[in-house]
mmCIF file with all atom_site columns, C-alpha atoms in Angstrom:
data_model
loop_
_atom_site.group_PDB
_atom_site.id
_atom_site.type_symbol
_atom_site.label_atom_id
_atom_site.label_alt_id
_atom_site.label_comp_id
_atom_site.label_asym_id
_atom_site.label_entity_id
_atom_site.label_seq_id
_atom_site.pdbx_PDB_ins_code
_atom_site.Cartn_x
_atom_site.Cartn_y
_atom_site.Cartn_z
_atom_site.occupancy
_atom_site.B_iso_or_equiv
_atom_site.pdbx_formal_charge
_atom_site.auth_seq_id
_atom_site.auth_comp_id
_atom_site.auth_asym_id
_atom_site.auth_atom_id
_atom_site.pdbx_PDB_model_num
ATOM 1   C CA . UNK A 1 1   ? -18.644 -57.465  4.967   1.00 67.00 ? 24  UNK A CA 1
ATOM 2   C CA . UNK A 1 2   ? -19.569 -60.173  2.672   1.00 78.00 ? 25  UNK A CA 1
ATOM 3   C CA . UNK A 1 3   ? -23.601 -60.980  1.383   1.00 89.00 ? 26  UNK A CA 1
ATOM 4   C CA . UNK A 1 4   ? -24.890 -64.148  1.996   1.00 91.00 ? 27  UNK A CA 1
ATOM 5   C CA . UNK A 1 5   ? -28.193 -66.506  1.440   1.00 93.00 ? 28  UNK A CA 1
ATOM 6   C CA . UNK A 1 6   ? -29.280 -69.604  2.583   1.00 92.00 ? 29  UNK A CA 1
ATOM 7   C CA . UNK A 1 7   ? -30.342 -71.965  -0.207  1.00 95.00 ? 30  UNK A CA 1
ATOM 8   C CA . UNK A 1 8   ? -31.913 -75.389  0.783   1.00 97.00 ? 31  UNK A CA 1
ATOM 9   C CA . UNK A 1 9   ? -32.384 -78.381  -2.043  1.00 95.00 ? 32  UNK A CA 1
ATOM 10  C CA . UNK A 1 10  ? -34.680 -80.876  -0.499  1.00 91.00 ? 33  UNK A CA 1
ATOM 11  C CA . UNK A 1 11  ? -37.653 -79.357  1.709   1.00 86.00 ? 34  UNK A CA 1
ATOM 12  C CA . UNK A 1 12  ? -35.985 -80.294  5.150   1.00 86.00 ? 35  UNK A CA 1
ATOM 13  C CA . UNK A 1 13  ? -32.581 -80.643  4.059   1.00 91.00 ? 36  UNK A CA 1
ATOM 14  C CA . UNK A 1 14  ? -29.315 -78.948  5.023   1.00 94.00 ? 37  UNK A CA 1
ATOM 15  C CA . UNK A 1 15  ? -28.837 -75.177  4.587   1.00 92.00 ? 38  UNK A CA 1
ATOM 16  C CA . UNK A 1 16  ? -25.894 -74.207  2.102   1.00 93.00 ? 39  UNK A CA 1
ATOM 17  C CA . UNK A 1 17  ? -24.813 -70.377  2.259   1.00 92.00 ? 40  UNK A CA 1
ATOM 18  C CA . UNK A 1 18  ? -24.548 -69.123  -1.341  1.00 94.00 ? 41  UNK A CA 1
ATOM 19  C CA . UNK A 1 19  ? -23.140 -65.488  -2.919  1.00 94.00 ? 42  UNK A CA 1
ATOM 20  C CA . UNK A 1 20  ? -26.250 -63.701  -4.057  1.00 95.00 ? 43  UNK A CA 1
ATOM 21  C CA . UNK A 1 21  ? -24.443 -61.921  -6.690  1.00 93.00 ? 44  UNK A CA 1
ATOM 22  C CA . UNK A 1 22  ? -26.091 -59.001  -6.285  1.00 94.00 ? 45  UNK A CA 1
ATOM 23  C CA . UNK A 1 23  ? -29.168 -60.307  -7.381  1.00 96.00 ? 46  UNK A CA 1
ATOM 24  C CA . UNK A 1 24  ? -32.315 -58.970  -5.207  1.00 94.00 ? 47  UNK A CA 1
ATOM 25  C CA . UNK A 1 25  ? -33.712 -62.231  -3.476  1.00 94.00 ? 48  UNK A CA 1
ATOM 26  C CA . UNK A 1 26  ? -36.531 -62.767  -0.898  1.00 94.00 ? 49  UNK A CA 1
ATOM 27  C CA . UNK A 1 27  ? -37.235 -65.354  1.760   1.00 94.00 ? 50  UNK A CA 1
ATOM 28  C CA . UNK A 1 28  ? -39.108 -67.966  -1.295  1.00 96.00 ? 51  UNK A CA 1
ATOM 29  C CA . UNK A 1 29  ? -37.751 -67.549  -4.156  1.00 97.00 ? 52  UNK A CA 1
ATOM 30  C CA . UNK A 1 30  ? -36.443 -70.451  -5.983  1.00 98.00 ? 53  UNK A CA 1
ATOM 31  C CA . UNK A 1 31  ? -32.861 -70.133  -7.830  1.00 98.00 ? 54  UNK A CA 1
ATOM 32  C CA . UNK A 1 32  ? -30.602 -72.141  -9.836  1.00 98.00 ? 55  UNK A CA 1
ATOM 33  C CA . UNK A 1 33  ? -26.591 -72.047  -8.213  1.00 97.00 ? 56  UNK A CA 1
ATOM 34  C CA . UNK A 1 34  ? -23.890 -74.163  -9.619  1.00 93.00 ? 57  UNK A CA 1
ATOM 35  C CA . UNK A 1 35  ? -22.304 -76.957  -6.934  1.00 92.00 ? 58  UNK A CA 1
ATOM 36  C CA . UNK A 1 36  ? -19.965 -79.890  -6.992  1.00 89.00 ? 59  UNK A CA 1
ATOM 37  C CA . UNK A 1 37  ? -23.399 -81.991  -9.061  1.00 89.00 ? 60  UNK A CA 1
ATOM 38  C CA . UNK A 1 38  ? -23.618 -79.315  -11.385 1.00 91.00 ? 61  UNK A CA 1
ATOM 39  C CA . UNK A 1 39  ? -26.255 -76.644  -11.743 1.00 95.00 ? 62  UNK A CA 1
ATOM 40  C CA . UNK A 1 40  ? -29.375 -77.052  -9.309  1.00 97.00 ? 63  UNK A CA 1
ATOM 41  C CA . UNK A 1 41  ? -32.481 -75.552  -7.972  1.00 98.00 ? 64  UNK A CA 1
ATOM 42  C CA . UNK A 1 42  ? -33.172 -74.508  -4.838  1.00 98.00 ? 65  UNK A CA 1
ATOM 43  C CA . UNK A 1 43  ? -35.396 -72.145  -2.185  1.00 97.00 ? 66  UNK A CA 1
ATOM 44  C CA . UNK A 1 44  ? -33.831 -69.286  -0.341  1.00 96.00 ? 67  UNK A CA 1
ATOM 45  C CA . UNK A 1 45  ? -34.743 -69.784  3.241   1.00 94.00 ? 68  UNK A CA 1
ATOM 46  C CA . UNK A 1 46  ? -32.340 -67.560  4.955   1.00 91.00 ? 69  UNK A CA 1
ATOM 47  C CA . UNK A 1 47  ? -32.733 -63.717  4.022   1.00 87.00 ? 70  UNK A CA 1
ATOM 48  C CA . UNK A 1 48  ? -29.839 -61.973  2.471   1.00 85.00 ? 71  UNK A CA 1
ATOM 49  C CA . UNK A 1 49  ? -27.847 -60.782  5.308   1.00 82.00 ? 72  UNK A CA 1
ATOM 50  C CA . UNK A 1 50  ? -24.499 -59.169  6.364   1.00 68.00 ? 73  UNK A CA 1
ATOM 51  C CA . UNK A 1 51  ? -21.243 -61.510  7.955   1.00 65.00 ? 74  UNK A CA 1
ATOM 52  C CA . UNK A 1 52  ? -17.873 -59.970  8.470   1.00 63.00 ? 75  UNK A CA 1
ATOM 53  C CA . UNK A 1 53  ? -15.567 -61.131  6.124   1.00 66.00 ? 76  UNK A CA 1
ATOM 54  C CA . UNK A 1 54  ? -13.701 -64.043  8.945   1.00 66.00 ? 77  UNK A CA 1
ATOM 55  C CA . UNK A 1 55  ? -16.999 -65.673  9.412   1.00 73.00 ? 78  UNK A CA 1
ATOM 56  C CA . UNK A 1 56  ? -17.004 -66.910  6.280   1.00 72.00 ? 79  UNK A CA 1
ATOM 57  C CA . UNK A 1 57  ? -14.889 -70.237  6.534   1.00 71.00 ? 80  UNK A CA 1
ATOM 58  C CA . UNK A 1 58  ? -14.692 -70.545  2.680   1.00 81.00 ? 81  UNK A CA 1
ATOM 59  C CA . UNK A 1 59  ? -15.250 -69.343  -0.616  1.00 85.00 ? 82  UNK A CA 1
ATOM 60  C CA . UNK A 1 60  ? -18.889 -68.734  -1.113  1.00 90.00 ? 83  UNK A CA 1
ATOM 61  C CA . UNK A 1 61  ? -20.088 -69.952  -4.568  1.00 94.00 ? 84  UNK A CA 1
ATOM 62  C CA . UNK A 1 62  ? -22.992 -67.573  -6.229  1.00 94.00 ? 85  UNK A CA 1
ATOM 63  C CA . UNK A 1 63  ? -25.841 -67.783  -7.481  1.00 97.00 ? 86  UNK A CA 1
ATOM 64  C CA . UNK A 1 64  ? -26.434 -67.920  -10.802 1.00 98.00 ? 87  UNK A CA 1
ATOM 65  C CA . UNK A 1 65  ? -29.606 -66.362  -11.164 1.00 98.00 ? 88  UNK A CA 1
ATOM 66  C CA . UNK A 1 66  ? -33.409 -66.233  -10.034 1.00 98.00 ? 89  UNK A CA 1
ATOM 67  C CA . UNK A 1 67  ? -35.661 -69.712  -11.062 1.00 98.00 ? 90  UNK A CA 1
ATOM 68  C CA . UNK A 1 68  ? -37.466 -69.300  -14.320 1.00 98.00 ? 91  UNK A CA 1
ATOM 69  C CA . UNK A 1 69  ? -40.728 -70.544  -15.130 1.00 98.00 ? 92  UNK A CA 1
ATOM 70  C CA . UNK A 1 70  ? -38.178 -73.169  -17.536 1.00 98.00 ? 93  UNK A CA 1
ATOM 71  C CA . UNK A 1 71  ? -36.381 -74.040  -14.461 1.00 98.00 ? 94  UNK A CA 1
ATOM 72  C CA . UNK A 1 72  ? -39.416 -74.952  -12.655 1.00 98.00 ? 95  UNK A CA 1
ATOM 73  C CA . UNK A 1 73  ? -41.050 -76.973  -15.449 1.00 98.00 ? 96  UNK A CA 1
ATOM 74  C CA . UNK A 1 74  ? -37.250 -78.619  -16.094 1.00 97.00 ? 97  UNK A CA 1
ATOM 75  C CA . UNK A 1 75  ? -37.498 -79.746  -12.555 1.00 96.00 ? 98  UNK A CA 1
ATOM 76  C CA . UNK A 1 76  ? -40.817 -80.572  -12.504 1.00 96.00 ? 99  UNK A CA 1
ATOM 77  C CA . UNK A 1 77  ? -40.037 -83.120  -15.859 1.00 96.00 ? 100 UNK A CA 1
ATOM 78  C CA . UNK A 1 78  ? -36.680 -84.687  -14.378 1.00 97.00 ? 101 UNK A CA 1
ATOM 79  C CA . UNK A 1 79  ? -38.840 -85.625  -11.224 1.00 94.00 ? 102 UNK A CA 1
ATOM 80  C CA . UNK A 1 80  ? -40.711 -87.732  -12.773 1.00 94.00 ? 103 UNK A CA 1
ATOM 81  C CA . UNK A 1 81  ? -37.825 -89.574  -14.579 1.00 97.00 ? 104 UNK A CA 1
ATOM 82  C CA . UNK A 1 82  ? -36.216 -89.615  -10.923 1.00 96.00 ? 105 UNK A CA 1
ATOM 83  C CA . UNK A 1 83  ? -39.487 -92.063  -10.360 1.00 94.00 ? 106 UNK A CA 1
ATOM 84  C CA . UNK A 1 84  ? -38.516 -94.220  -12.855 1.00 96.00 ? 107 UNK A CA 1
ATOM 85  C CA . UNK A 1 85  ? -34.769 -94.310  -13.044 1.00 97.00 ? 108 UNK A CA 1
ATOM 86  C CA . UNK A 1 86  ? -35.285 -95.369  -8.678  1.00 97.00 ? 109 UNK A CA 1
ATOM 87  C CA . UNK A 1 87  ? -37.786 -98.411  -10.126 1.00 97.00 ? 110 UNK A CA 1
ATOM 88  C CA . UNK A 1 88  ? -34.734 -99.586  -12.831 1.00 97.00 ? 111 UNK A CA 1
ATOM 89  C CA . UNK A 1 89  ? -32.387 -99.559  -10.113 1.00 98.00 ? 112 UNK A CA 1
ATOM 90  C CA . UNK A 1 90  ? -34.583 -101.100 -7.716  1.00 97.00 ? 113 UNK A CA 1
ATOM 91  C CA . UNK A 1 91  ? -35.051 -103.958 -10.247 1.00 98.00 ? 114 UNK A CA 1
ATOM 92  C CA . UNK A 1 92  ? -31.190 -104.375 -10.966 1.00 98.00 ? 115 UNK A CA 1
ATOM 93  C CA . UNK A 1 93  ? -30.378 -104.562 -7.214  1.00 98.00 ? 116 UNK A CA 1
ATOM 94  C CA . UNK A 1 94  ? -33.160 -107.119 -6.409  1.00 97.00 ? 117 UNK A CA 1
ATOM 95  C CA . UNK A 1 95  ? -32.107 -109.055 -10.117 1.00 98.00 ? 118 UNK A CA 1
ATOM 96  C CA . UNK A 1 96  ? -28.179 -108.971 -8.289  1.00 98.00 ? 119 UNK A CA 1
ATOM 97  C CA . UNK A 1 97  ? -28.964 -109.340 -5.242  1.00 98.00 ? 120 UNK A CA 1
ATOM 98  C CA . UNK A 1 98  ? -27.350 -106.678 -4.034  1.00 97.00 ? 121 UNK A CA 1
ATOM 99  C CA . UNK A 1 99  ? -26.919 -105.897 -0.331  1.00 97.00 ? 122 UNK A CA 1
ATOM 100 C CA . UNK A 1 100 ? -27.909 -102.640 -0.443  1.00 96.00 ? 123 UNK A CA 1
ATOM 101 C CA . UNK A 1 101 ? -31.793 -100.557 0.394   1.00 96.00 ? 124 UNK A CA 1
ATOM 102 C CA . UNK A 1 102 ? -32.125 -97.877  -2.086  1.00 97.00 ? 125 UNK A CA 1
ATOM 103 C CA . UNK A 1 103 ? -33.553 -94.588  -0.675  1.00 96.00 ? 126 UNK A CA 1
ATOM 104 C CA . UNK A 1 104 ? -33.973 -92.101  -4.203  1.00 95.00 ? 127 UNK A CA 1
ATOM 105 C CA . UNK A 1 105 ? -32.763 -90.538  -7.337  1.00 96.00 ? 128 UNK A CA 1
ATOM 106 C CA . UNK A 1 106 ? -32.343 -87.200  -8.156  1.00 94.00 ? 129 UNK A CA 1
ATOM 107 C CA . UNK A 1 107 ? -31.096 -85.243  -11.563 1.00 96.00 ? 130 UNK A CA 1
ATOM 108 C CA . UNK A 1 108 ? -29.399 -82.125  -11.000 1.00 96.00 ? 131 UNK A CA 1
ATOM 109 C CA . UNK A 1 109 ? -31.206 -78.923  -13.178 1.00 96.00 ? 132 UNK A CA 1
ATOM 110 C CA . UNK A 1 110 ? -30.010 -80.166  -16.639 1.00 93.00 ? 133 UNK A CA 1
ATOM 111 C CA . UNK A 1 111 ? -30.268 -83.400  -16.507 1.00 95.00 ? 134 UNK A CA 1
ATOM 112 C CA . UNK A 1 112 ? -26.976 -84.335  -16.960 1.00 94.00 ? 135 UNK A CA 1
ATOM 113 C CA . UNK A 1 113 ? -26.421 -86.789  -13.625 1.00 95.00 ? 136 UNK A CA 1
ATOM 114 C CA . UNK A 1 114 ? -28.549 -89.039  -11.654 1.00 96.00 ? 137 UNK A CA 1
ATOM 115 C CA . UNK A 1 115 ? -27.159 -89.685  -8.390  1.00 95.00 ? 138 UNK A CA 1
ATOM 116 C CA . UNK A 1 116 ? -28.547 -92.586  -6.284  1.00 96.00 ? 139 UNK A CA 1
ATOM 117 C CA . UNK A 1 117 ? -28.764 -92.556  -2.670  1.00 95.00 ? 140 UNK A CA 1
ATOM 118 C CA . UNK A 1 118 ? -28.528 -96.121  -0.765  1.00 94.00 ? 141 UNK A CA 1
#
């Protein structure tokens, strides 16, 4: 039998099945888990609960630990950079001409890349 959460990033956004590492989460708590983008927060929505080992179609990556109050103010702070970082680009694809319709921004936890979704 293998544990298993379910971690979402963006508030209706997809449902990613994360390792809990043997660290005691709830339905709400917010965590920090490393992915392909590096480390980033995110809200356990799914309970930790049981599968049998062939239900899980691939490695399960774990969590790294619960969100601290730093986490939460780190996020909080690379928000409102996302806000400005989407106006730049906005200005470079309109200066351009670019056919493209930009939708956001977002850091991952530490800051280290932006990722722009068109």
């Amino acid at each position: 039998m293998a544990d298993i959460v379910g971690v979402r990033f963006k508030r209706a956004g997809k449902i990613y099945d994360f390792d809990p590492a043997g660290i005691e989460l709830e339905v709400g708590d917010y965590v920090v888990v490393k992915t392909a983008r590096g480390q980033e927060l995110g809200k356990v929505v799914i309970a930790l609960g049981q599968v049998l080992d062939g239900e899980v179609t691939k490695e399960l990556k774990p969590v790294v630990r619960k969100a601290e109050p730093e986490d939460m103010e780190q996020a909080e702070e690379l928000e409102a950079k996302e806000a400005n970082a989407l106006a730049e680009c906005a200005k470079l694809i309109a200066k351009f001409r670019l056919p493209m319709k930009l939708l956001s921004a977002e850091y991952n936890l530490d800051g280290t890349r932006l990722t722009f979704f068109l």
